[in-house]
């Protein structure tokens, strides 16, 4: 990346994030959080950036055998990856929402502070926020339905701020034949005394070098579809101290996110522990998906902001046709539109963090819970799509240099491209949103929210949503993306209007209505 184009501290330079937290946090919480935010912004422009660059240049590799031919399946990371893991643990990027006591007793606001810290951390750190996201999701599941021993032995490590004690988690959900259609999963689970054994394959396992993973598997005799899936905790090291019985068949050769190892796994009687109720595995996994989708949106927004910062700094330095780029009216308009998109995405994502915090602390109303169920799908799908378009626009702002690998800009685009795919594609989430909208409480909740915000175009967006929700034909399914985009844009415009920010939004690169 180009250090001359980054501010010395991305927190102090981000007026939008600072204004949002000033408005949304209690003064005592804001004061308590300031040192951590300041330090993260400083690190993002310095050591985090250096470590992220080092990880990109020396990605993880798979060591399958030791010198004596014994299978070890070890993922070998550069030292910089371990430095990023330590920085994330010390900053409490996972821990913060699970800590019972803080000096400021931040309560529900912990999720908002966590989201802000992750937003500052993400764009410099070679997608290390993905392990953070999966660890956070696993912590949520174990907090909600884990056994006392799982919370003591595993959860405590997942939420530790001590880098020598902290673990990260993986998420082993996807199988070759199913993809997003998780109901087709075939990984088999069989009881073995007080634990279980898993047999089969998982096809996309991100953060494959984790210490523990959550996996969906089908117990023998369980029904087909998602109803027959149970949720299991799979440690890398079995209780007897030996490596668990699974093989990493290969690491994926990916378009982006190259620093983070993603692999294919074959489980051969792997030791596993049941998490929660055997009949509710998929439903319990949904809590993890809500967390990882929020982190996906945080990463998207952070990527958009980084693209805007770089493009704006370059425009102030680069001269063309007799004046600096930022003095050309058309270029000014492009930069303003990119910034508007980043601001809208920031406010919508942080609204999800605010709602999640209230849900987790038992402060949310029924309407707020319904609003989050809908909003997390809208926020994830919209911000992910816009991150790709905004980064592409930013690269164009650099002309030919934007296309050169040694500038670091192509990496931003490669890494952004995974965001519409991770944690549910745009179409999968649009259909999820449509299903949620068919619940009366969801339609009432989004209507009340857009009304509270006096959101522009709310009536047309709500009419489109009501018509699609009432229709169970193919016509409604075809309209699912239009409905999702319209609601997301109206919601963002309302949040920006409430904040006194210019509200005109038109999605970059999105299809016409």
GROMACS .gro file of C-alpha atoms in nm:
model
  513
    1UNK     CA    1   0.000   0.000   0.000
    2UNK     CA    2   0.107   0.362  -0.046
    3UNK     CA    3   0.193   0.499   0.301
    4UNK     CA    4   0.208   0.854   0.173
    5UNK     CA    5  -0.162   0.834   0.086
    6UNK     CA    6  -0.277   0.709   0.426
    7UNK     CA    7  -0.333   0.955   0.712
    8UNK     CA    8  -0.111   0.910   1.015
    9UNK     CA    9  -0.416   0.793   1.212
   10UNK     CA   10  -0.724   0.655   1.035
   11UNK     CA   11  -0.943   0.715   1.342
   12UNK     CA   12  -0.874   1.086   1.373
   13UNK     CA   13  -0.905   1.124   0.994
   14UNK     CA   14  -1.244   0.949   0.973
   15UNK     CA   15  -1.490   1.230   1.043
   16UNK     CA   16  -1.790   1.013   0.955
   17UNK     CA   17  -1.713   0.743   1.211
   18UNK     CA   18  -1.629   0.999   1.477
   19UNK     CA   19  -1.956   1.186   1.418
   20UNK     CA   20  -2.157   0.865   1.434
   21UNK     CA   21  -2.007   0.753   1.764
   22UNK     CA   22  -2.041   1.103   1.909
   23UNK     CA   23  -2.413   1.088   1.833
   24UNK     CA   24  -2.485   0.723   1.921
   25UNK     CA   25  -2.273   0.657   2.231
   26UNK     CA   26  -2.328   0.789   2.580
   27UNK     CA   27  -2.057   1.044   2.672
   28UNK     CA   28  -1.911   0.811   2.935
   29UNK     CA   29  -1.883   0.526   2.686
   30UNK     CA   30  -1.737   0.753   2.420
   31UNK     CA   31  -1.472   0.877   2.663
   32UNK     CA   32  -1.388   0.522   2.771
   33UNK     CA   33  -1.353   0.400   2.412
   34UNK     CA   34  -1.146   0.691   2.278
   35UNK     CA   35  -0.798   0.559   2.372
   36UNK     CA   36  -0.862   0.220   2.211
   37UNK     CA   37  -1.001   0.380   1.895
   38UNK     CA   38  -0.711   0.623   1.875
   39UNK     CA   39  -0.454   0.346   1.916
   40UNK     CA   40  -0.623   0.127   1.656
   41UNK     CA   41  -0.630   0.415   1.407
   42UNK     CA   42  -0.260   0.477   1.465
   43UNK     CA   43  -0.174   0.108   1.427
   44UNK     CA   44  -0.383   0.077   1.109
   45UNK     CA   45  -0.156   0.323   0.932
   46UNK     CA   46   0.164   0.172   1.074
   47UNK     CA   47   0.239  -0.177   1.207
   48UNK     CA   48  -0.093  -0.336   1.106
   49UNK     CA   49  -0.037  -0.220   0.749
   50UNK     CA   50   0.318  -0.354   0.751
   51UNK     CA   51   0.211  -0.690   0.889
   52UNK     CA   52  -0.076  -0.714   0.642
   53UNK     CA   53   0.157  -0.645   0.352
   54UNK     CA   54   0.401  -0.908   0.478
   55UNK     CA   55   0.123  -1.169   0.497
   56UNK     CA   56   0.014  -1.088   0.143
   57UNK     CA   57   0.369  -1.135   0.015
   58UNK     CA   58   0.422  -1.457   0.212
   59UNK     CA   59   0.089  -1.638   0.230
   60UNK     CA   60   0.030  -1.944   0.446
   61UNK     CA   61   0.136  -2.283   0.311
   62UNK     CA   62   0.038  -2.639   0.390
   63UNK     CA   63   0.297  -2.877   0.539
   64UNK     CA   64   0.132  -3.217   0.508
   65UNK     CA   65   0.417  -3.446   0.623
   66UNK     CA   66   0.707  -3.427   0.863
   67UNK     CA   67   1.060  -3.538   0.760
   68UNK     CA   68   0.978  -3.899   0.859
   69UNK     CA   69   0.672  -3.925   0.645
   70UNK     CA   70   0.419  -3.883   0.924
   71UNK     CA   71   0.104  -3.687   0.840
   72UNK     CA   72   0.097  -3.353   1.025
   73UNK     CA   73  -0.129  -3.129   0.812
   74UNK     CA   74   0.020  -2.812   0.957
   75UNK     CA   75  -0.068  -2.470   0.818
   76UNK     CA   76   0.252  -2.264   0.829
   77UNK     CA   77   0.194  -1.890   0.868
   78UNK     CA   78   0.443  -1.605   0.852
   79UNK     CA   79   0.534  -1.435   1.179
   80UNK     CA   80   0.332  -1.132   1.067
   81UNK     CA   81   0.010  -1.337   1.078
   82UNK     CA   82   0.079  -1.421   1.440
   83UNK     CA   83   0.141  -1.053   1.510
   84UNK     CA   84  -0.201  -0.969   1.364
   85UNK     CA   85  -0.361  -1.239   1.578
   86UNK     CA   86  -0.194  -1.100   1.888
   87UNK     CA   87  -0.300  -0.745   1.806
   88UNK     CA   88  -0.661  -0.856   1.755
   89UNK     CA   89  -0.663  -1.040   2.087
   90UNK     CA   90  -0.508  -0.754   2.284
   91UNK     CA   91  -0.759  -0.510   2.136
   92UNK     CA   92  -1.048  -0.733   2.240
   93UNK     CA   93  -1.191  -0.758   1.889
   94UNK     CA   94  -1.368  -1.077   1.993
   95UNK     CA   95  -1.370  -1.030   2.369
   96UNK     CA   96  -1.543  -0.695   2.404
   97UNK     CA   97  -1.910  -0.802   2.376
   98UNK     CA   98  -1.855  -1.096   2.614
   99UNK     CA   99  -1.683  -0.914   2.898
  100UNK     CA  100  -1.925  -0.877   3.185
  101UNK     CA  101  -1.764  -0.575   3.343
  102UNK     CA  102  -1.582  -0.277   3.194
  103UNK     CA  103  -1.481   0.045   3.366
  104UNK     CA  104  -1.760   0.226   3.182
  105UNK     CA  105  -2.014  -0.061   3.204
  106UNK     CA  106  -2.081  -0.014   2.835
  107UNK     CA  107  -2.342  -0.290   2.811
  108UNK     CA  108  -2.523  -0.297   2.478
  109UNK     CA  109  -2.287  -0.033   2.339
  110UNK     CA  110  -2.004  -0.286   2.343
  111UNK     CA  111  -2.111  -0.415   2.002
  112UNK     CA  112  -2.093  -0.065   1.856
  113UNK     CA  113  -1.744  -0.008   1.994
  114UNK     CA  114  -1.634  -0.352   1.874
  115UNK     CA  115  -1.767  -0.279   1.525
  116UNK     CA  116  -1.578   0.053   1.517
  117UNK     CA  117  -1.253  -0.112   1.625
  118UNK     CA  118  -1.295  -0.389   1.367
  119UNK     CA  119  -1.371  -0.128   1.100
  120UNK     CA  120  -1.041   0.046   1.175
  121UNK     CA  121  -0.853  -0.286   1.193
  122UNK     CA  122  -0.990  -0.456   0.882
  123UNK     CA  123  -0.850  -0.284   0.571
  124UNK     CA  124  -0.485  -0.306   0.677
  125UNK     CA  125  -0.474  -0.664   0.797
  126UNK     CA  126  -0.491  -0.905   0.500
  127UNK     CA  127  -0.848  -1.021   0.585
  128UNK     CA  128  -0.760  -1.126   0.941
  129UNK     CA  129  -1.104  -0.998   1.036
  130UNK     CA  130  -1.241  -1.323   0.889
  131UNK     CA  131  -1.087  -1.532   1.172
  132UNK     CA  132  -1.210  -1.265   1.414
  133UNK     CA  133  -1.562  -1.299   1.270
  134UNK     CA  134  -1.573  -1.677   1.295
  135UNK     CA  135  -1.429  -1.672   1.646
  136UNK     CA  136  -1.689  -1.416   1.751
  137UNK     CA  137  -1.965  -1.630   1.601
  138UNK     CA  138  -1.844  -1.942   1.777
  139UNK     CA  139  -1.823  -1.750   2.104
  140UNK     CA  140  -2.184  -1.642   2.062
  141UNK     CA  141  -2.302  -1.999   2.002
  142UNK     CA  142  -2.111  -2.140   2.300
  143UNK     CA  143  -2.233  -1.856   2.520
  144UNK     CA  144  -2.592  -1.935   2.423
  145UNK     CA  145  -2.600  -2.317   2.411
  146UNK     CA  146  -2.258  -2.456   2.506
  147UNK     CA  147  -2.207  -2.687   2.801
  148UNK     CA  148  -2.042  -2.563   3.118
  149UNK     CA  149  -1.722  -2.743   3.019
  150UNK     CA  150  -1.728  -2.601   2.664
  151UNK     CA  151  -1.767  -2.252   2.804
  152UNK     CA  152  -1.487  -2.308   3.055
  153UNK     CA  153  -1.237  -2.481   2.826
  154UNK     CA  154  -1.312  -2.337   2.481
  155UNK     CA  155  -1.515  -2.017   2.514
  156UNK     CA  156  -1.266  -1.876   2.763
  157UNK     CA  157  -0.990  -1.911   2.504
  158UNK     CA  158  -1.196  -1.769   2.219
  159UNK     CA  159  -1.263  -1.447   2.412
  160UNK     CA  160  -0.922  -1.415   2.576
  161UNK     CA  161  -0.722  -1.092   2.539
  162UNK     CA  162  -0.401  -1.281   2.618
  163UNK     CA  163  -0.231  -1.368   2.285
  164UNK     CA  164  -0.055  -1.666   2.445
  165UNK     CA  165  -0.391  -1.810   2.554
  166UNK     CA  166  -0.632  -1.695   2.280
  167UNK     CA  167  -0.773  -1.930   2.014
  168UNK     CA  168  -0.943  -1.865   1.685
  169UNK     CA  169  -1.229  -2.069   1.544
  170UNK     CA  170  -1.319  -2.195   1.200
  171UNK     CA  171  -1.657  -2.256   1.043
  172UNK     CA  172  -1.694  -2.589   0.858
  173UNK     CA  173  -2.034  -2.568   0.698
  174UNK     CA  174  -2.002  -2.593   0.319
  175UNK     CA  175  -1.982  -2.922   0.131
  176UNK     CA  176  -1.903  -2.989  -0.231
  177UNK     CA  177  -2.253  -3.099  -0.335
  178UNK     CA  178  -2.443  -2.837  -0.138
  179UNK     CA  179  -2.278  -2.497  -0.127
  180UNK     CA  180  -2.539  -2.254   0.002
  181UNK     CA  181  -2.792  -2.539   0.002
  182UNK     CA  182  -2.675  -2.660   0.342
  183UNK     CA  183  -2.968  -2.898   0.369
  184UNK     CA  184  -2.784  -3.130   0.128
  185UNK     CA  185  -2.490  -3.174   0.365
  186UNK     CA  186  -2.377  -3.534   0.408
  187UNK     CA  187  -2.104  -3.521   0.676
  188UNK     CA  188  -2.200  -3.811   0.905
  189UNK     CA  189  -2.203  -3.804   1.284
  190UNK     CA  190  -2.210  -4.109   1.511
  191UNK     CA  191  -2.217  -4.114   1.893
  192UNK     CA  192  -1.915  -4.265   2.068
  193UNK     CA  193  -1.962  -4.264   2.443
  194UNK     CA  194  -1.981  -3.906   2.571
  195UNK     CA  195  -1.869  -3.759   2.238
  196UNK     CA  196  -1.921  -3.809   1.863
  197UNK     CA  197  -1.723  -3.914   1.555
  198UNK     CA  198  -1.750  -3.730   1.223
  199UNK     CA  199  -1.686  -3.877   0.878
  200UNK     CA  200  -1.695  -3.703   0.542
  201UNK     CA  201  -1.567  -3.394   0.363
  202UNK     CA  202  -1.597  -3.018   0.397
  203UNK     CA  203  -1.516  -2.815   0.088
  204UNK     CA  204  -1.460  -2.454   0.203
  205UNK     CA  205  -1.295  -2.421   0.543
  206UNK     CA  206  -1.168  -2.068   0.601
  207UNK     CA  207  -0.908  -2.001   0.870
  208UNK     CA  208  -0.805  -2.363   0.835
  209UNK     CA  209  -0.522  -2.309   1.084
  210UNK     CA  210  -0.766  -2.248   1.369
  211UNK     CA  211  -0.755  -2.426   1.705
  212UNK     CA  212  -1.122  -2.531   1.699
  213UNK     CA  213  -1.405  -2.532   1.445
  214UNK     CA  214  -1.783  -2.550   1.443
  215UNK     CA  215  -1.923  -2.802   1.193
  216UNK     CA  216  -2.266  -2.911   1.082
  217UNK     CA  217  -2.312  -3.287   1.046
  218UNK     CA  218  -2.599  -3.531   1.011
  219UNK     CA  219  -2.642  -3.794   1.284
  220UNK     CA  220  -2.726  -4.142   1.161
  221UNK     CA  221  -3.101  -4.176   1.113
  222UNK     CA  222  -3.165  -3.800   1.116
  223UNK     CA  223  -3.408  -3.663   0.857
  224UNK     CA  224  -3.300  -3.498   0.533
  225UNK     CA  225  -3.267  -3.122   0.496
  226UNK     CA  226  -3.158  -2.869   0.754
  227UNK     CA  227  -3.387  -3.024   1.018
  228UNK     CA  228  -3.155  -3.325   1.038
  229UNK     CA  229  -2.833  -3.132   1.100
  230UNK     CA  230  -2.662  -3.110   1.437
  231UNK     CA  231  -2.387  -2.871   1.542
  232UNK     CA  232  -2.049  -2.995   1.664
  233UNK     CA  233  -1.732  -2.855   1.812
  234UNK     CA  234  -1.423  -3.001   1.644
  235UNK     CA  235  -1.092  -2.935   1.821
  236UNK     CA  236  -0.768  -2.954   1.628
  237UNK     CA  237  -0.611  -3.151   1.913
  238UNK     CA  238  -0.821  -3.434   2.061
  239UNK     CA  239  -0.849  -3.478   2.440
  240UNK     CA  240  -0.579  -3.749   2.433
  241UNK     CA  241  -0.329  -3.488   2.310
  242UNK     CA  242  -0.307  -3.627   1.958
  243UNK     CA  243  -0.398  -3.441   1.644
  244UNK     CA  244  -0.764  -3.497   1.563
  245UNK     CA  245  -0.854  -3.742   1.287
  246UNK     CA  246  -0.889  -3.520   0.983
  247UNK     CA  247  -0.678  -3.435   0.681
  248UNK     CA  248  -0.629  -3.104   0.505
  249UNK     CA  249  -0.642  -3.221   0.145
  250UNK     CA  250  -0.524  -2.894  -0.004
  251UNK     CA  251  -0.530  -2.516   0.037
  252UNK     CA  252  -0.749  -2.323  -0.206
  253UNK     CA  253  -0.586  -2.114  -0.477
  254UNK     CA  254  -0.810  -1.805  -0.451
  255UNK     CA  255  -0.861  -1.483  -0.642
  256UNK     CA  256  -0.811  -1.283  -0.322
  257UNK     CA  257  -0.785  -1.324   0.056
  258UNK     CA  258  -0.458  -1.500  -0.023
  259UNK     CA  259  -0.300  -1.444   0.317
  260UNK     CA  260  -0.575  -1.636   0.497
  261UNK     CA  261  -0.559  -2.011   0.440
  262UNK     CA  262  -0.878  -2.178   0.316
  263UNK     CA  263  -0.876  -2.554   0.275
  264UNK     CA  264  -1.059  -2.874   0.191
  265UNK     CA  265  -1.091  -3.118   0.479
  266UNK     CA  266  -1.161  -3.491   0.504
  267UNK     CA  267  -1.274  -3.606   0.848
  268UNK     CA  268  -1.204  -3.970   0.928
  269UNK     CA  269  -1.365  -4.049   1.260
  270UNK     CA  270  -1.278  -3.707   1.398
  271UNK     CA  271  -1.350  -3.645   1.765
  272UNK     CA  272  -1.635  -3.395   1.809
  273UNK     CA  273  -1.856  -3.260   2.085
  274UNK     CA  274  -2.225  -3.192   2.039
  275UNK     CA  275  -2.319  -2.827   2.082
  276UNK     CA  276  -2.671  -2.759   2.210
  277UNK     CA  277  -2.966  -2.974   2.106
  278UNK     CA  278  -2.908  -3.240   1.845
  279UNK     CA  279  -3.232  -3.145   1.667
  280UNK     CA  280  -3.151  -2.772   1.646
  281UNK     CA  281  -2.808  -2.761   1.487
  282UNK     CA  282  -2.895  -2.539   1.194
  283UNK     CA  283  -3.107  -2.301   1.403
  284UNK     CA  284  -2.821  -2.266   1.652
  285UNK     CA  285  -2.579  -2.201   1.365
  286UNK     CA  286  -2.796  -1.906   1.261
  287UNK     CA  287  -2.671  -1.710   1.562
  288UNK     CA  288  -2.319  -1.753   1.428
  289UNK     CA  289  -2.427  -1.643   1.080
  290UNK     CA  290  -2.576  -1.321   1.217
  291UNK     CA  291  -2.240  -1.239   1.376
  292UNK     CA  292  -2.031  -1.326   1.071
  293UNK     CA  293  -2.267  -1.134   0.841
  294UNK     CA  294  -2.222  -0.827   1.058
  295UNK     CA  295  -1.845  -0.863   1.036
  296UNK     CA  296  -1.876  -0.908   0.660
  297UNK     CA  297  -2.059  -0.574   0.643
  298UNK     CA  298  -1.799  -0.410   0.869
  299UNK     CA  299  -1.524  -0.533   0.637
  300UNK     CA  300  -1.712  -0.405   0.331
  301UNK     CA  301  -1.763  -0.060   0.483
  302UNK     CA  302  -1.401  -0.043   0.600
  303UNK     CA  303  -1.282  -0.136   0.252
  304UNK     CA  304  -1.499   0.135   0.098
  305UNK     CA  305  -1.362   0.394   0.340
  306UNK     CA  306  -1.003   0.293   0.270
  307UNK     CA  307  -1.068   0.321  -0.105
  308UNK     CA  308  -1.217   0.669  -0.054
  309UNK     CA  309  -0.923   0.782   0.161
  310UNK     CA  310  -0.668   0.666  -0.094
  311UNK     CA  311  -0.851   0.810  -0.395
  312UNK     CA  312  -0.904   1.146  -0.223
  313UNK     CA  313  -0.542   1.172  -0.111
  314UNK     CA  314  -0.419   1.087  -0.461
  315UNK     CA  315  -0.655   1.341  -0.617
  316UNK     CA  316  -0.502   1.611  -0.397
  317UNK     CA  317  -0.152   1.522  -0.522
  318UNK     CA  318  -0.194   1.422  -0.886
  319UNK     CA  319  -0.197   1.693  -1.150
  320UNK     CA  320  -0.365   1.646  -1.490
  321UNK     CA  321  -0.463   1.896  -1.757
  322UNK     CA  322  -0.315   2.187  -1.569
  323UNK     CA  323  -0.466   2.134  -1.223
  324UNK     CA  324  -0.497   1.880  -0.943
  325UNK     CA  325  -0.751   1.602  -0.991
  326UNK     CA  326  -0.959   1.723  -0.698
  327UNK     CA  327  -1.005   2.058  -0.873
  328UNK     CA  328  -1.187   1.900  -1.170
  329UNK     CA  329  -1.567   1.920  -1.119
  330UNK     CA  330  -1.639   1.572  -1.257
  331UNK     CA  331  -1.374   1.412  -1.039
  332UNK     CA  332  -1.509   1.600  -0.738
  333UNK     CA  333  -1.850   1.448  -0.808
  334UNK     CA  334  -1.705   1.097  -0.834
  335UNK     CA  335  -1.528   1.134  -0.499
  336UNK     CA  336  -1.843   1.275  -0.337
  337UNK     CA  337  -2.053   0.984  -0.465
  338UNK     CA  338  -1.802   0.730  -0.335
  339UNK     CA  339  -1.802   0.904   0.002
  340UNK     CA  340  -2.183   0.913   0.015
  341UNK     CA  341  -2.194   0.541  -0.048
  342UNK     CA  342  -1.935   0.475   0.221
  343UNK     CA  343  -2.124   0.694   0.469
  344UNK     CA  344  -2.457   0.526   0.399
  345UNK     CA  345  -2.304   0.181   0.434
  346UNK     CA  346  -2.133   0.284   0.757
  347UNK     CA  347  -2.455   0.405   0.919
  348UNK     CA  348  -2.656   0.098   0.816
  349UNK     CA  349  -2.386  -0.140   0.939
  350UNK     CA  350  -2.347   0.039   1.270
  351UNK     CA  351  -2.724   0.034   1.315
  352UNK     CA  352  -2.700  -0.346   1.295
  353UNK     CA  353  -2.425  -0.346   1.558
  354UNK     CA  354  -2.641  -0.123   1.779
  355UNK     CA  355  -2.941  -0.356   1.744
  356UNK     CA  356  -2.734  -0.668   1.805
  357UNK     CA  357  -2.594  -0.522   2.125
  358UNK     CA  358  -2.944  -0.452   2.251
  359UNK     CA  359  -3.061  -0.803   2.161
  360UNK     CA  360  -2.767  -0.971   2.335
  361UNK     CA  361  -2.816  -0.772   2.656
  362UNK     CA  362  -3.192  -0.831   2.665
  363UNK     CA  363  -3.275  -0.463   2.606
  364UNK     CA  364  -3.428  -0.498   2.259
  365UNK     CA  365  -3.800  -0.476   2.198
  366UNK     CA  366  -3.975  -0.732   1.983
  367UNK     CA  367  -3.982  -0.480   1.702
  368UNK     CA  368  -3.606  -0.426   1.727
  369UNK     CA  369  -3.542  -0.800   1.713
  370UNK     CA  370  -3.759  -0.827   1.402
  371UNK     CA  371  -3.581  -0.528   1.251
  372UNK     CA  372  -3.242  -0.692   1.304
  373UNK     CA  373  -3.354  -1.020   1.143
  374UNK     CA  374  -3.435  -0.829   0.827
  375UNK     CA  375  -3.162  -0.568   0.851
  376UNK     CA  376  -2.866  -0.803   0.886
  377UNK     CA  377  -2.948  -0.961   0.550
  378UNK     CA  378  -2.998  -0.622   0.384
  379UNK     CA  379  -2.680  -0.475   0.532
  380UNK     CA  380  -2.464  -0.769   0.436
  381UNK     CA  381  -2.587  -0.800   0.078
  382UNK     CA  382  -2.587  -0.428  -0.001
  383UNK     CA  383  -2.256  -0.329   0.156
  384UNK     CA  384  -2.076  -0.625   0.001
  385UNK     CA  385  -2.199  -0.540  -0.347
  386UNK     CA  386  -2.112  -0.174  -0.302
  387UNK     CA  387  -1.764  -0.249  -0.170
  388UNK     CA  388  -1.669  -0.414  -0.499
  389UNK     CA  389  -1.812  -0.127  -0.704
  390UNK     CA  390  -1.656   0.145  -0.488
  391UNK     CA  391  -1.310  -0.013  -0.490
  392UNK     CA  392  -1.334  -0.057  -0.866
  393UNK     CA  393  -1.420   0.313  -0.899
  394UNK     CA  394  -1.128   0.406  -0.673
  395UNK     CA  395  -0.884   0.204  -0.881
  396UNK     CA  396  -1.006   0.389  -1.189
  397UNK     CA  397  -0.932   0.716  -1.008
  398UNK     CA  398  -0.564   0.617  -1.014
  399UNK     CA  399  -0.558   0.552  -1.387
  400UNK     CA  400  -0.302   0.298  -1.502
  401UNK     CA  401  -0.122   0.296  -1.166
  402UNK     CA  402  -0.436   0.161  -1.004
  403UNK     CA  403  -0.388  -0.155  -1.209
  404UNK     CA  404  -0.030  -0.212  -1.093
  405UNK     CA  405   0.028  -0.478  -0.829
  406UNK     CA  406   0.307  -0.293  -0.653
  407UNK     CA  407   0.068  -0.014  -0.553
  408UNK     CA  408  -0.138  -0.258  -0.345
  409UNK     CA  409  -0.461  -0.135  -0.502
  410UNK     CA  410  -0.548  -0.456  -0.693
  411UNK     CA  411  -0.541  -0.642  -0.361
  412UNK     CA  412  -0.824  -0.421  -0.233
  413UNK     CA  413  -1.040  -0.527  -0.527
  414UNK     CA  414  -0.949  -0.895  -0.505
  415UNK     CA  415  -1.025  -0.908  -0.136
  416UNK     CA  416  -1.350  -0.713  -0.178
  417UNK     CA  417  -1.478  -0.958  -0.438
  418UNK     CA  418  -1.525  -1.232  -0.181
  419UNK     CA  419  -1.759  -1.020   0.031
  420UNK     CA  420  -2.073  -1.080  -0.183
  421UNK     CA  421  -1.997  -1.456  -0.163
  422UNK     CA  422  -1.902  -1.515   0.202
  423UNK     CA  423  -2.186  -1.581   0.447
  424UNK     CA  424  -2.452  -1.604   0.175
  425UNK     CA  425  -2.455  -1.466  -0.177
  426UNK     CA  426  -2.657  -1.161  -0.276
  427UNK     CA  427  -2.940  -1.372  -0.416
  428UNK     CA  428  -2.950  -1.610  -0.118
  429UNK     CA  429  -2.974  -1.314   0.120
  430UNK     CA  430  -3.230  -1.133  -0.094
  431UNK     CA  431  -3.453  -1.442  -0.077
  432UNK     CA  432  -3.391  -1.465   0.299
  433UNK     CA  433  -3.502  -1.103   0.332
  434UNK     CA  434  -3.814  -1.174   0.128
  435UNK     CA  435  -3.904  -1.465   0.357
  436UNK     CA  436  -3.854  -1.247   0.664
  437UNK     CA  437  -4.071  -0.973   0.512
  438UNK     CA  438  -4.362  -1.218   0.492
  439UNK     CA  439  -4.378  -1.205   0.870
  440UNK     CA  440  -4.609  -0.920   0.976
  441UNK     CA  441  -4.379  -0.812   1.260
  442UNK     CA  442  -4.093  -0.760   1.014
  443UNK     CA  443  -4.296  -0.543   0.777
  444UNK     CA  444  -4.426  -0.341   1.069
  445UNK     CA  445  -4.074  -0.300   1.210
  446UNK     CA  446  -3.914  -0.174   0.889
  447UNK     CA  447  -4.211   0.055   0.826
  448UNK     CA  448  -4.175   0.207   1.173
  449UNK     CA  449  -3.798   0.245   1.132
  450UNK     CA  450  -3.820   0.422   0.797
  451UNK     CA  451  -4.099   0.641   0.931
  452UNK     CA  452  -3.897   0.733   1.240
  453UNK     CA  453  -3.609   0.838   1.017
  454UNK     CA  454  -3.833   1.022   0.771
  455UNK     CA  455  -3.648   0.825   0.503
  456UNK     CA  456  -3.671   0.958   0.147
  457UNK     CA  457  -3.847   0.720  -0.093
  458UNK     CA  458  -3.968   0.511   0.199
  459UNK     CA  459  -4.321   0.481   0.061
  460UNK     CA  460  -4.212   0.344  -0.274
  461UNK     CA  461  -3.966   0.103  -0.108
  462UNK     CA  462  -4.229  -0.020   0.138
  463UNK     CA  463  -4.492  -0.059  -0.136
  464UNK     CA  464  -4.247  -0.267  -0.339
  465UNK     CA  465  -4.173  -0.480  -0.033
  466UNK     CA  466  -4.541  -0.530   0.058
  467UNK     CA  467  -4.634  -0.631  -0.293
  468UNK     CA  468  -4.352  -0.886  -0.309
  469UNK     CA  469  -4.429  -1.021   0.038
  470UNK     CA  470  -4.795  -1.080  -0.052
  471UNK     CA  471  -4.700  -1.263  -0.371
  472UNK     CA  472  -4.565  -1.617  -0.342
  473UNK     CA  473  -4.517  -1.664  -0.716
  474UNK     CA  474  -4.202  -1.654  -0.927
  475UNK     CA  475  -4.269  -1.284  -0.988
  476UNK     CA  476  -4.193  -1.206  -0.624
  477UNK     CA  477  -3.875  -1.411  -0.632
  478UNK     CA  478  -3.754  -1.227  -0.940
  479UNK     CA  479  -3.812  -0.899  -0.757
  480UNK     CA  480  -3.622  -1.003  -0.442
  481UNK     CA  481  -3.303  -0.812  -0.523
  482UNK     CA  482  -3.492  -0.497  -0.622
  483UNK     CA  483  -3.684  -0.511  -0.295
  484UNK     CA  484  -3.365  -0.558  -0.092
  485UNK     CA  485  -3.179  -0.277  -0.268
  486UNK     CA  486  -3.473  -0.037  -0.238
  487UNK     CA  487  -3.516  -0.101   0.136
  488UNK     CA  488  -3.143  -0.077   0.204
  489UNK     CA  489  -3.109   0.252   0.016
  490UNK     CA  490  -3.415   0.405   0.183
  491UNK     CA  491  -3.284   0.296   0.523
  492UNK     CA  492  -2.937   0.440   0.459
  493UNK     CA  493  -3.083   0.765   0.330
  494UNK     CA  494  -3.297   0.794   0.643
  495UNK     CA  495  -3.002   0.734   0.874
  496UNK     CA  496  -2.796   0.993   0.688
  497UNK     CA  497  -3.081   1.245   0.695
  498UNK     CA  498  -3.110   1.197   1.070
  499UNK     CA  499  -2.735   1.264   1.096
  500UNK     CA  500  -2.760   1.578   0.885
  501UNK     CA  501  -2.561   1.428   0.597
  502UNK     CA  502  -2.644   1.471   0.228
  503UNK     CA  503  -2.887   1.191   0.147
  504UNK     CA  504  -2.885   1.142  -0.228
  505UNK     CA  505  -2.785   0.780  -0.286
  506UNK     CA  506  -2.770   0.582  -0.605
  507UNK     CA  507  -2.590   0.252  -0.588
  508UNK     CA  508  -2.269   0.245  -0.788
  509UNK     CA  509  -2.281  -0.041  -1.033
  510UNK     CA  510  -2.617  -0.178  -0.917
  511UNK     CA  511  -2.877  -0.277  -1.176
  512UNK     CA  512  -3.164  -0.038  -1.251
  513UNK     CA  513  -3.484  -0.076  -1.057
   0.00000   0.00000   0.00000
